[in-house]
Every structure is written in structure tokens, then in C-alpha cells.
mmCIF file of C-alpha atoms in Angstrom:
data_model
loop_
_atom_site.group_PDB
_atom_site.id
_atom_site.type_symbol
_atom_site.label_atom_id
_atom_site.label_comp_id
_atom_site.label_asym_id
_atom_site.label_seq_id
_atom_site.Cartn_x
_atom_site.Cartn_y
_atom_site.Cartn_z
ATOM 1 C CA UNK A 1 -3.640 -19.773 -23.764
ATOM 2 C CA UNK A 2 -0.330 -20.022 -25.629
ATOM 3 C CA UNK A 3 -1.942 -18.538 -28.706
ATOM 4 C CA UNK A 4 -3.285 -15.657 -26.636
ATOM 5 C CA UNK A 5 0.169 -15.031 -25.174
ATOM 6 C CA UNK A 6 1.731 -15.135 -28.625
ATOM 7 C CA UNK A 7 -0.887 -12.803 -30.013
ATOM 8 C CA UNK A 8 -0.500 -10.335 -27.132
ATOM 9 C CA UNK A 9 3.283 -10.476 -27.339
ATOM 10 C CA UNK A 10 3.211 -9.615 -31.005
ATOM 11 C CA UNK A 11 0.628 -6.852 -30.724
ATOM 12 C CA UNK A 12 1.800 -3.341 -31.486
ATOM 13 C CA UNK A 13 0.672 -2.098 -28.046
ATOM 14 C CA UNK A 14 2.788 -4.710 -26.351
ATOM 15 C CA UNK A 15 5.789 -3.883 -28.508
ATOM 16 C CA UNK A 16 5.342 -0.195 -27.791
ATOM 17 C CA UNK A 17 5.199 -0.851 -24.032
ATOM 18 C CA UNK A 18 8.086 -3.316 -24.109
ATOM 19 C CA UNK A 19 10.432 -0.920 -25.813
ATOM 20 C CA UNK A 20 9.644 1.872 -23.368
ATOM 21 C CA UNK A 21 11.748 0.898 -20.406
ATOM 22 C CA UNK A 22 9.743 2.795 -17.790
ATOM 23 C CA UNK A 23 6.289 1.365 -18.589
ATOM 24 C CA UNK A 24 6.527 -1.663 -16.315
ATOM 25 C CA UNK A 25 8.052 -0.031 -13.203
ATOM 26 C CA UNK A 26 5.767 2.971 -13.642
ATOM 27 C CA UNK A 27 2.574 0.941 -13.920
ATOM 28 C CA UNK A 28 3.721 -1.320 -11.065
ATOM 29 C CA UNK A 29 4.289 1.718 -8.840
ATOM 30 C CA UNK A 30 0.821 3.081 -9.572
ATOM 31 C CA UNK A 31 -0.496 -0.434 -8.974
ATOM 32 C CA UNK A 32 1.107 -0.411 -5.503
ATOM 33 C CA UNK A 33 -0.306 3.033 -4.675
ATOM 34 C CA UNK A 34 -3.766 1.754 -5.597
ATOM 35 C CA UNK A 35 -3.163 -1.274 -3.349
ATOM 36 C CA UNK A 36 -2.502 1.214 -0.529
ATOM 37 C CA UNK A 37 -5.896 2.829 -1.140
ATOM 38 C CA UNK A 38 -7.699 -0.541 -1.166
ATOM 39 C CA UNK A 39 -5.795 -1.609 1.924
ATOM 40 C CA UNK A 40 -6.718 1.461 3.957
ATOM 41 C CA UNK A 41 -10.356 1.362 2.792
ATOM 42 C CA UNK A 42 -10.744 -2.314 3.721
ATOM 43 C CA UNK A 43 -8.853 -1.754 6.973
ATOM 44 C CA UNK A 44 -10.984 1.210 8.092
ATOM 45 C CA UNK A 45 -14.267 -0.522 7.197
ATOM 46 C CA UNK A 46 -13.213 -3.740 8.960
ATOM 47 C CA UNK A 47 -11.814 -1.998 12.025
ATOM 48 C CA UNK A 48 -15.078 -0.074 12.400
ATOM 49 C CA UNK A 49 -17.107 -3.279 12.125
ATOM 50 C CA UNK A 50 -15.066 -4.926 14.896
ATOM 51 C CA UNK A 51 -15.381 -1.803 17.035
ATOM 52 C CA UNK A 52 -11.729 -0.788 17.138
ATOM 53 C CA UNK A 53 -11.848 2.443 15.140
ATOM 54 C CA UNK A 54 -14.106 5.476 14.772
ATOM 55 C CA UNK A 55 -16.845 4.153 17.023
ATOM 56 C CA UNK A 56 -18.531 7.545 17.059
ATOM 57 C CA UNK A 57 -19.261 7.303 13.347
ATOM 58 C CA UNK A 58 -22.172 5.340 11.975
ATOM 59 C CA UNK A 59 -20.927 2.359 9.976
ATOM 60 C CA UNK A 60 -22.942 3.248 6.895
ATOM 61 C CA UNK A 61 -21.520 6.813 6.916
ATOM 62 C CA UNK A 62 -17.969 5.539 7.099
ATOM 63 C CA UNK A 63 -18.530 2.841 4.509
ATOM 64 C CA UNK A 64 -20.158 5.217 2.027
ATOM 65 C CA UNK A 65 -17.202 7.560 2.496
ATOM 66 C CA UNK A 66 -14.559 4.948 1.764
ATOM 67 C CA UNK A 67 -16.300 2.831 -0.857
ATOM 68 C CA UNK A 68 -15.837 5.296 -3.772
ATOM 69 C CA UNK A 69 -12.109 5.328 -3.080
ATOM 70 C CA UNK A 70 -12.154 1.511 -3.054
ATOM 71 C CA UNK A 71 -13.806 1.374 -6.459
ATOM 72 C CA UNK A 72 -11.548 4.011 -8.005
ATOM 73 C CA UNK A 73 -8.523 2.093 -6.756
ATOM 74 C CA UNK A 74 -9.898 -1.169 -8.194
ATOM 75 C CA UNK A 75 -10.290 0.564 -11.556
ATOM 76 C CA UNK A 76 -6.683 1.800 -11.416
ATOM 77 C CA UNK A 77 -5.541 -1.701 -10.422
ATOM 78 C CA UNK A 78 -7.343 -3.222 -13.392
ATOM 79 C CA UNK A 79 -5.908 -0.686 -15.838
ATOM 80 C CA UNK A 80 -2.324 -0.981 -14.577
ATOM 81 C CA UNK A 81 -2.766 -4.751 -14.381
ATOM 82 C CA UNK A 82 -3.829 -4.931 -18.011
ATOM 83 C CA UNK A 83 -0.853 -2.745 -19.023
ATOM 84 C CA UNK A 84 1.489 -5.179 -17.284
ATOM 85 C CA UNK A 85 -0.153 -8.234 -18.843
ATOM 86 C CA UNK A 86 -0.128 -6.732 -22.336
ATOM 87 C CA UNK A 87 3.567 -5.891 -21.940
ATOM 88 C CA UNK A 88 4.598 -9.273 -20.544
ATOM 89 C CA UNK A 89 1.817 -11.781 -21.220
ATOM 90 C CA UNK A 90 4.105 -14.753 -20.658
ATOM 91 C CA UNK A 91 4.825 -13.642 -17.126
ATOM 92 C CA UNK A 92 1.362 -13.697 -15.567
ATOM 93 C CA UNK A 93 -1.025 -15.656 -17.778
ATOM 94 C CA UNK A 94 0.563 -19.110 -17.458
ATOM 95 C CA UNK A 95 1.143 -18.602 -13.734
ATOM 96 C CA UNK A 96 -1.336 -20.272 -11.350
ATOM 97 C CA UNK A 97 -0.685 -17.604 -8.705
ATOM 98 C CA UNK A 98 -2.013 -15.003 -11.105
ATOM 99 C CA UNK A 99 -5.235 -16.993 -11.395
ATOM 100 C CA UNK A 100 -5.537 -17.479 -7.604
ATOM 101 C CA UNK A 101 -5.187 -13.710 -7.402
ATOM 102 C CA UNK A 102 -7.859 -13.097 -10.056
ATOM 103 C CA UNK A 103 -10.266 -15.542 -8.414
ATOM 104 C CA UNK A 104 -9.764 -13.877 -5.015
ATOM 105 C CA UNK A 105 -10.159 -10.456 -6.588
ATOM 106 C CA UNK A 106 -13.411 -11.534 -8.219
ATOM 107 C CA UNK A 107 -14.725 -12.634 -4.820
ATOM 108 C CA UNK A 108 -13.639 -9.315 -3.279
ATOM 109 C CA UNK A 109 -15.378 -7.317 -5.997
ATOM 110 C CA UNK A 110 -18.605 -9.333 -5.705
ATOM 111 C CA UNK A 111 -18.651 -9.021 -1.901
ATOM 112 C CA UNK A 112 -18.062 -5.273 -1.997
ATOM 113 C CA UNK A 113 -20.542 -4.879 -4.810
ATOM 114 C CA UNK A 114 -23.260 -6.564 -2.752
ATOM 115 C CA UNK A 115 -22.209 -4.592 0.291
ATOM 116 C CA UNK A 116 -22.432 -1.315 -1.640
ATOM 117 C CA UNK A 117 -25.811 -2.239 -3.083
ATOM 118 C CA UNK A 118 -27.225 -3.021 0.331
ATOM 119 C CA UNK A 119 -25.993 0.212 1.861
ATOM 120 C CA UNK A 120 -27.326 2.256 -1.038
ATOM 121 C CA UNK A 121 -30.710 0.598 -1.366
ATOM 122 C CA UNK A 122 -31.671 -0.694 2.019
ATOM 123 C CA UNK A 123 -32.245 1.093 5.261
ATOM 124 C CA UNK A 124 -29.285 0.781 7.615
ATOM 125 C CA UNK A 125 -29.610 -2.098 10.101
ATOM 126 C CA UNK A 126 -30.347 -1.364 13.747
ATOM 127 C CA UNK A 127 -26.707 -1.872 14.708
ATOM 128 C CA UNK A 128 -25.454 0.759 12.268
ATOM 129 C CA UNK A 129 -24.522 3.156 15.050
ATOM 130 C CA UNK A 130 -23.498 0.485 17.561
ATOM 131 C CA UNK A 131 -19.882 0.161 18.699
ATOM 132 C CA UNK A 132 -19.579 -3.213 16.967
ATOM 133 C CA UNK A 133 -21.364 -5.116 14.235
ATOM 134 C CA UNK A 134 -22.888 -8.546 15.000
ATOM 135 C CA UNK A 135 -20.350 -11.336 15.313
ATOM 136 C CA UNK A 136 -21.141 -12.852 11.920
ATOM 137 C CA UNK A 137 -20.650 -9.527 10.184
ATOM 138 C CA UNK A 138 -17.359 -8.953 12.011
ATOM 139 C CA UNK A 139 -16.179 -12.394 10.908
ATOM 140 C CA UNK A 140 -17.152 -11.667 7.309
ATOM 141 C CA UNK A 141 -15.130 -8.447 7.265
ATOM 142 C CA UNK A 142 -12.113 -10.136 8.821
ATOM 143 C CA UNK A 143 -12.266 -12.776 6.105
ATOM 144 C CA UNK A 144 -12.420 -9.968 3.513
ATOM 145 C CA UNK A 145 -9.350 -8.335 5.063
ATOM 146 C CA UNK A 146 -7.557 -11.692 4.973
ATOM 147 C CA UNK A 147 -8.546 -12.100 1.345
ATOM 148 C CA UNK A 148 -7.054 -8.686 0.558
ATOM 149 C CA UNK A 149 -3.774 -9.740 2.168
ATOM 150 C CA UNK A 150 -3.869 -13.007 0.199
ATOM 151 C CA UNK A 151 -4.332 -11.038 -3.034
ATOM 152 C CA UNK A 152 -1.259 -8.951 -2.188
ATOM 153 C CA UNK A 153 0.675 -12.131 -1.443
ATOM 154 C CA UNK A 154 -0.323 -13.736 -4.760
ATOM 155 C CA UNK A 155 0.575 -10.533 -6.581
ATOM 156 C CA UNK A 156 4.135 -10.675 -5.312
ATOM 157 C CA UNK A 157 4.370 -14.447 -5.667
ATOM 158 C CA UNK A 158 3.740 -14.317 -9.409
ATOM 159 C CA UNK A 159 7.310 -13.088 -9.778
ATOM 160 C CA UNK A 160 8.743 -15.936 -7.744
ATOM 161 C CA UNK A 161 6.829 -19.109 -8.405
ATOM 162 C CA UNK A 162 5.618 -20.414 -11.711
ATOM 163 C CA UNK A 163 4.038 -23.499 -10.186
ATOM 164 C CA UNK A 164 2.298 -24.469 -6.950
ATOM 165 C CA UNK B 9 36.641 10.018 10.143
ATOM 166 C CA UNK B 10 34.949 7.100 8.431
ATOM 167 C CA UNK B 11 36.693 6.248 5.210
ATOM 168 C CA UNK B 12 34.908 4.706 2.277
ATOM 169 C CA UNK B 13 36.788 1.427 2.668
ATOM 170 C CA UNK B 14 35.782 1.168 6.311
ATOM 171 C CA UNK B 15 32.176 1.896 5.419
ATOM 172 C CA UNK B 16 31.945 -0.682 2.662
ATOM 173 C CA UNK B 17 33.717 -3.136 4.967
ATOM 174 C CA UNK B 18 30.939 -2.590 7.472
ATOM 175 C CA UNK B 19 28.268 -3.404 4.902
ATOM 176 C CA UNK B 20 30.175 -6.486 3.806
ATOM 177 C CA UNK B 21 30.251 -7.597 7.440
ATOM 178 C CA UNK B 22 26.493 -7.103 7.666
ATOM 179 C CA UNK B 23 25.937 -9.083 4.487
ATOM 180 C CA UNK B 24 28.058 -11.943 5.847
ATOM 181 C CA UNK B 25 26.128 -12.290 9.074
ATOM 182 C CA UNK B 26 24.383 -15.668 9.341
ATOM 183 C CA UNK B 27 20.830 -14.304 9.184
ATOM 184 C CA UNK B 28 21.666 -12.192 6.109
ATOM 185 C CA UNK B 29 23.311 -15.114 4.347
ATOM 186 C CA UNK B 30 20.322 -17.309 5.083
ATOM 187 C CA UNK B 31 17.958 -14.792 3.501
ATOM 188 C CA UNK B 32 20.193 -14.378 0.459
ATOM 189 C CA UNK B 33 20.510 -18.127 -0.100
ATOM 190 C CA UNK B 34 16.881 -19.023 0.550
ATOM 191 C CA UNK B 35 14.429 -19.370 -2.297
ATOM 192 C CA UNK B 36 11.452 -18.180 -0.275
ATOM 193 C CA UNK B 37 12.642 -15.826 2.485
ATOM 194 C CA UNK B 38 13.216 -12.768 0.343
ATOM 195 C CA UNK B 39 9.864 -13.124 -1.480
ATOM 196 C CA UNK B 40 8.070 -13.415 1.863
ATOM 197 C CA UNK B 41 9.896 -10.348 3.184
ATOM 198 C CA UNK B 42 8.941 -8.470 0.030
ATOM 199 C CA UNK B 43 5.282 -9.469 0.399
ATOM 200 C CA UNK B 44 5.197 -8.362 4.040
ATOM 201 C CA UNK B 45 6.974 -5.181 2.959
ATOM 202 C CA UNK B 46 4.172 -4.449 0.466
ATOM 203 C CA UNK B 47 1.533 -5.126 3.131
ATOM 204 C CA UNK B 48 3.341 -2.814 5.554
ATOM 205 C CA UNK B 49 3.939 -0.033 3.064
ATOM 206 C CA UNK B 50 0.409 -0.119 1.675
ATOM 207 C CA UNK B 51 -0.880 0.276 5.243
ATOM 208 C CA UNK B 52 1.493 3.200 5.901
ATOM 209 C CA UNK B 53 0.811 5.029 2.657
ATOM 210 C CA UNK B 54 -2.922 4.309 2.753
ATOM 211 C CA UNK B 55 -3.501 5.511 6.312
ATOM 212 C CA UNK B 56 -1.243 8.548 5.889
ATOM 213 C CA UNK B 57 -3.134 9.416 2.719
ATOM 214 C CA UNK B 58 -6.435 9.402 4.652
ATOM 215 C CA UNK B 59 -5.081 12.058 7.034
ATOM 216 C CA UNK B 60 -3.363 14.017 4.235
ATOM 217 C CA UNK B 61 -6.588 14.170 2.234
ATOM 218 C CA UNK B 62 -8.352 15.489 5.342
ATOM 219 C CA UNK B 63 -5.661 18.154 5.797
ATOM 220 C CA UNK B 64 -6.197 19.075 2.150
ATOM 221 C CA UNK B 65 -9.972 19.206 2.719
ATOM 222 C CA UNK B 66 -10.488 16.622 -0.017
ATOM 223 C CA UNK B 67 -11.987 13.826 2.084
ATOM 224 C CA UNK B 68 -13.480 13.032 5.505
ATOM 225 C CA UNK B 69 -14.309 16.719 5.874
ATOM 226 C CA UNK B 70 -16.943 16.109 8.519
ATOM 227 C CA UNK B 71 -14.448 14.434 10.799
ATOM 228 C CA UNK B 72 -12.256 16.172 13.327
ATOM 229 C CA UNK B 73 -8.583 16.147 12.344
ATOM 230 C CA UNK B 74 -7.632 15.010 15.808
ATOM 231 C CA UNK B 75 -10.074 12.103 15.844
ATOM 232 C CA UNK B 76 -9.057 10.980 12.366
ATOM 233 C CA UNK B 77 -5.354 11.178 13.174
ATOM 234 C CA UNK B 78 -5.916 9.257 16.405
ATOM 235 C CA UNK B 79 -7.792 6.573 14.457
ATOM 236 C CA UNK B 80 -5.210 6.162 11.707
ATOM 237 C CA UNK B 81 -1.959 6.522 13.649
ATOM 238 C CA UNK B 82 -1.808 3.029 15.226
ATOM 239 C CA UNK B 83 -2.055 1.427 11.797
ATOM 240 C CA UNK B 84 0.493 3.817 10.358
ATOM 241 C CA UNK B 85 2.935 2.776 13.055
ATOM 242 C CA UNK B 86 2.204 -0.946 12.700
ATOM 243 C CA UNK B 87 2.611 -0.728 8.927
ATOM 244 C CA UNK B 88 5.768 1.345 9.221
ATOM 245 C CA UNK B 89 7.332 -1.068 11.725
ATOM 246 C CA UNK B 90 6.601 -3.975 9.427
ATOM 247 C CA UNK B 91 8.002 -2.135 6.404
ATOM 248 C CA UNK B 92 11.084 -1.031 8.332
ATOM 249 C CA UNK B 93 11.830 -4.496 9.719
ATOM 250 C CA UNK B 94 11.331 -6.303 6.409
ATOM 251 C CA UNK B 95 13.246 -3.550 4.606
ATOM 252 C CA UNK B 96 16.190 -3.842 6.991
ATOM 253 C CA UNK B 97 16.307 -7.622 6.573
ATOM 254 C CA UNK B 98 16.169 -7.376 2.783
ATOM 255 C CA UNK B 99 18.850 -4.691 2.841
ATOM 256 C CA UNK B 100 21.136 -6.797 5.046
ATOM 257 C CA UNK B 101 20.970 -9.748 2.667
ATOM 258 C CA UNK B 102 22.516 -7.658 -0.149
ATOM 259 C CA UNK B 103 23.944 -4.671 1.712
ATOM 260 C CA UNK B 104 27.034 -4.124 -0.435
ATOM 261 C CA UNK B 105 24.886 -4.016 -3.577
ATOM 262 C CA UNK B 106 22.103 -1.811 -2.258
ATOM 263 C CA UNK B 107 24.476 0.745 -0.788
ATOM 264 C CA UNK B 108 25.528 1.583 -4.360
ATOM 265 C CA UNK B 109 21.977 1.520 -5.710
ATOM 266 C CA UNK B 110 20.938 5.059 -6.587
ATOM 267 C CA UNK B 111 17.152 4.591 -6.286
ATOM 268 C CA UNK B 112 17.692 2.964 -2.888
ATOM 269 C CA UNK B 113 19.804 5.864 -1.628
ATOM 270 C CA UNK B 114 17.313 8.384 -2.979
ATOM 271 C CA UNK B 115 14.488 6.440 -1.327
ATOM 272 C CA UNK B 116 16.213 6.687 2.053
ATOM 273 C CA UNK B 117 16.624 10.423 1.529
ATOM 274 C CA UNK B 118 12.974 10.927 0.586
ATOM 275 C CA UNK B 119 11.891 8.779 3.561
ATOM 276 C CA UNK B 120 13.903 11.051 5.831
ATOM 277 C CA UNK B 121 12.236 14.066 4.212
ATOM 278 C CA UNK B 122 8.791 12.516 4.737
ATOM 279 C CA UNK B 123 9.671 11.852 8.368
ATOM 280 C CA UNK B 124 10.920 15.396 8.820
ATOM 281 C CA UNK B 125 7.705 16.731 7.283
ATOM 282 C CA UNK B 126 5.612 14.682 9.690
ATOM 283 C CA UNK B 127 7.665 15.646 12.745
ATOM 284 C CA UNK B 128 7.672 19.347 11.961
ATOM 285 C CA UNK B 129 3.912 19.241 11.274
ATOM 286 C CA UNK B 130 3.347 17.496 14.599
ATOM 287 C CA UNK B 131 5.426 19.910 16.655
ATOM 288 C CA UNK B 132 4.493 23.130 14.881
ATOM 289 C CA UNK B 133 1.189 23.298 13.014
ATOM 290 C CA UNK B 134 -0.541 20.488 14.911
ATOM 291 C CA UNK B 135 0.020 22.282 18.211
ATOM 292 C CA UNK B 136 -2.841 24.633 17.413
ATOM 293 C CA UNK B 137 -5.122 21.875 16.105
ATOM 294 C CA UNK B 138 -7.846 22.609 18.671
ATOM 295 C CA UNK B 139 -8.468 25.892 16.882
ATOM 296 C CA UNK B 140 -8.878 24.446 13.402
ATOM 297 C CA UNK B 141 -9.847 20.863 14.227
ATOM 298 C CA UNK B 142 -13.246 21.072 12.621
ATOM 299 C CA UNK B 143 -12.695 23.942 10.242
ATOM 300 C CA UNK B 144 -12.834 23.620 6.508
ATOM 301 C CA UNK B 145 -10.536 24.782 5.011
ATOM 302 C CA UNK B 146 -7.649 23.912 7.275
ATOM 303 C CA UNK B 147 -4.778 26.395 7.742
ATOM 304 C CA UNK B 148 -2.313 26.772 4.888
ATOM 305 C CA UNK B 149 0.512 25.161 6.850
ATOM 306 C CA UNK B 150 -1.614 22.052 7.351
ATOM 307 C CA UNK B 151 -2.442 21.904 3.647
ATOM 308 C CA UNK B 152 1.204 22.268 2.696
ATOM 309 C CA UNK B 153 2.176 19.482 5.097
ATOM 310 C CA UNK B 154 -0.566 17.228 3.692
ATOM 311 C CA UNK B 155 0.411 17.864 0.079
ATOM 312 C CA UNK B 156 4.111 17.411 0.808
ATOM 313 C CA UNK B 157 3.380 14.178 2.628
ATOM 314 C CA UNK B 158 1.405 12.742 -0.297
ATOM 315 C CA UNK B 159 4.070 13.696 -2.843
ATOM 316 C CA UNK B 160 6.926 12.396 -0.695
ATOM 317 C CA UNK B 161 5.300 9.049 0.078
ATOM 318 C CA UNK B 162 4.320 8.473 -3.556
ATOM 319 C CA UNK B 163 7.929 9.193 -4.493
ATOM 320 C CA UNK B 164 9.084 6.641 -1.909
ATOM 321 C CA UNK B 165 6.919 3.985 -3.589
ATOM 322 C CA UNK B 166 8.209 4.825 -7.077
ATOM 323 C CA UNK B 167 11.838 4.795 -5.949
ATOM 324 C CA UNK B 168 11.264 1.516 -4.103
ATOM 325 C CA UNK B 169 10.020 -0.151 -7.276
ATOM 326 C CA UNK B 170 12.867 1.316 -9.282
ATOM 327 C CA UNK B 171 15.506 -0.335 -7.024
ATOM 328 C CA UNK B 172 15.054 -3.679 -8.761
ATOM 329 C CA UNK B 173 15.452 -2.125 -12.198
ATOM 330 C CA UNK B 174 18.847 -0.550 -11.617
ATOM 331 C CA UNK B 175 21.911 -2.669 -11.116
#
């Protein structure tokens, strides 16, 4: 890990980013905007599942509309995240909160990946047009929303805590 | 007329209030406020963007503008209230510093502009929404309001980040 940090720190890309004062705030700002896209996508999908929002729309229609935005935002988050890590590898890589964030993000990506696959390749379930999804499905989405909030929390906490 | 000394005295008073001092001296309060601020702002910007993209005919084109706005607005308000409250508390804890911070002052200005854009859209263009509710493309005024909103809110986010980088 230390070797990786050293290597990254010394790389010419890192040096280029470090000496350009606006790289970090700029990539962080874009990172936050992408968080906003993920947040609203997850919120809309979850709120539909629990029957609070857009009940006239079929769930699969809504989900297929918001999922591409979710994935684009994830891509932007990964790119801006990598820029930040390359610029300041010693800030995130040794920090456990960064790794809690990455683990949670991995879970989020897998869950949404499976979700996307099912919507694309399987026929919609009978409750697709119902006001609410079955209780288990509602619970799953609420957990996903909570996970998203936890990821945001970890993201901020990296700057404040270097240990548990 | 308020003189500069009186004004900065007011901010110093705010900063010295017990709740503000507690936030400033705590190791965890400010970080928590910042985290909640990010959650609030991402909800605001995200839900506003959904409506703006509809006004710009770039997304959710099959949905009625009215229905979409009605769906998103509660979350926009919840997110904004959270961002405003956490922002005010963070500001209070270091009021005399922030009041001189250029990105912060610009951010407040751009926020006001974003608010003005939303209010004028609501009371002018939106009044005739029944006529263009399901039309694609939406009227020019609606597209201008949507584009302005996106640009203004993105600027708010950039300025907000920049606050910490300017002393």
C-alpha cells in the first residue's frame, strides 16, 4: 500500500495535477454534481417502489428512464474519484473510511446491475403497475437508499477521520 | 445606516453564541453538518435537474410537466431545508471568517439568482402550463428557465466547494 502511494505520488500525472491548483476542487465539484444525479435516481426509484411518487407510471418504465443517468453518474464518480486519488494518494488510500465507501459502492453497483439485468431481460412482474411494490422489494430499496446516504457520509468522513 | 463596524460586530456576536462556539470547538459537529449539507444539496440539485431536463425536453418527455414538478417538489423542499439549516449552522460557527470569503458571498448571490429564476418561472411561464403541459418542445421561456436553473445550481455547487480553498 505504501509503495503504491509512493509510486502514485511520484507519477508525472499526479505531479501535473498537484501543481494545478484547481484540479482537486474542480473534480470534487463534478463529483458532487454526479452524487446529486445518483441521489435523485435512487430517490425516485425508491419512492416509486414504496408508492409515494409517480404512482401512475409503471415501475419498469420509471426505472429504465432513470437507470442510464445512474450509470453515467457512476462513471463520472469513478473518473473524478480516480483523479482525486492520483493527485493525493496519501489522503484516501490509507483511510479505512475510503474502503468502507468502496465496499458500499461495490454493493450498490452489483445490486443495480442485477436490477438492470432483470428489468432488461425478464418480463415485468405482475406488480409493475401497482401503487406499491411487495414489502420485501420496498425494504430492499430503502436499504439501497440508506446505503447511498452511507456512501455520502463516508465520502465526507475521509477528510475528517483517519481511523475508526 | 448600518456601518461596516456594526455589521462585523453582529457577525462576531453570532459567532460567540453558545451553539456556534460548540460547533466550532467540536471535532465531529462540523463534519456531520457538512455531510448532511451534501445530502441536502444533492437532493435539491438532483430533483431540480429532473424538472429542468424536462423543461429542456432532454428527459422524461412522456411525463406531464405538472405531474413531474408535483412529484419532485417535496424532495426539493426537504433537501433545501436541510441544506439551509446545516449551512446556517456552519456559517454561524465561523461567521466573521465566512463573511469575508469571496466564494461564499458569490454563492449567496448565485443562490438568490437561482431562487429568483424559480420564482419568476413559477409566477410567469408556469401560469400557462396547462397549455404546454404535454407538449414537446416546451415554450422558449420554459427552456430558458430550465437552462438557467441548471447553470445557476451547478455554479452554486462549484462556489460551495471553493469556499474551503480560499482563506
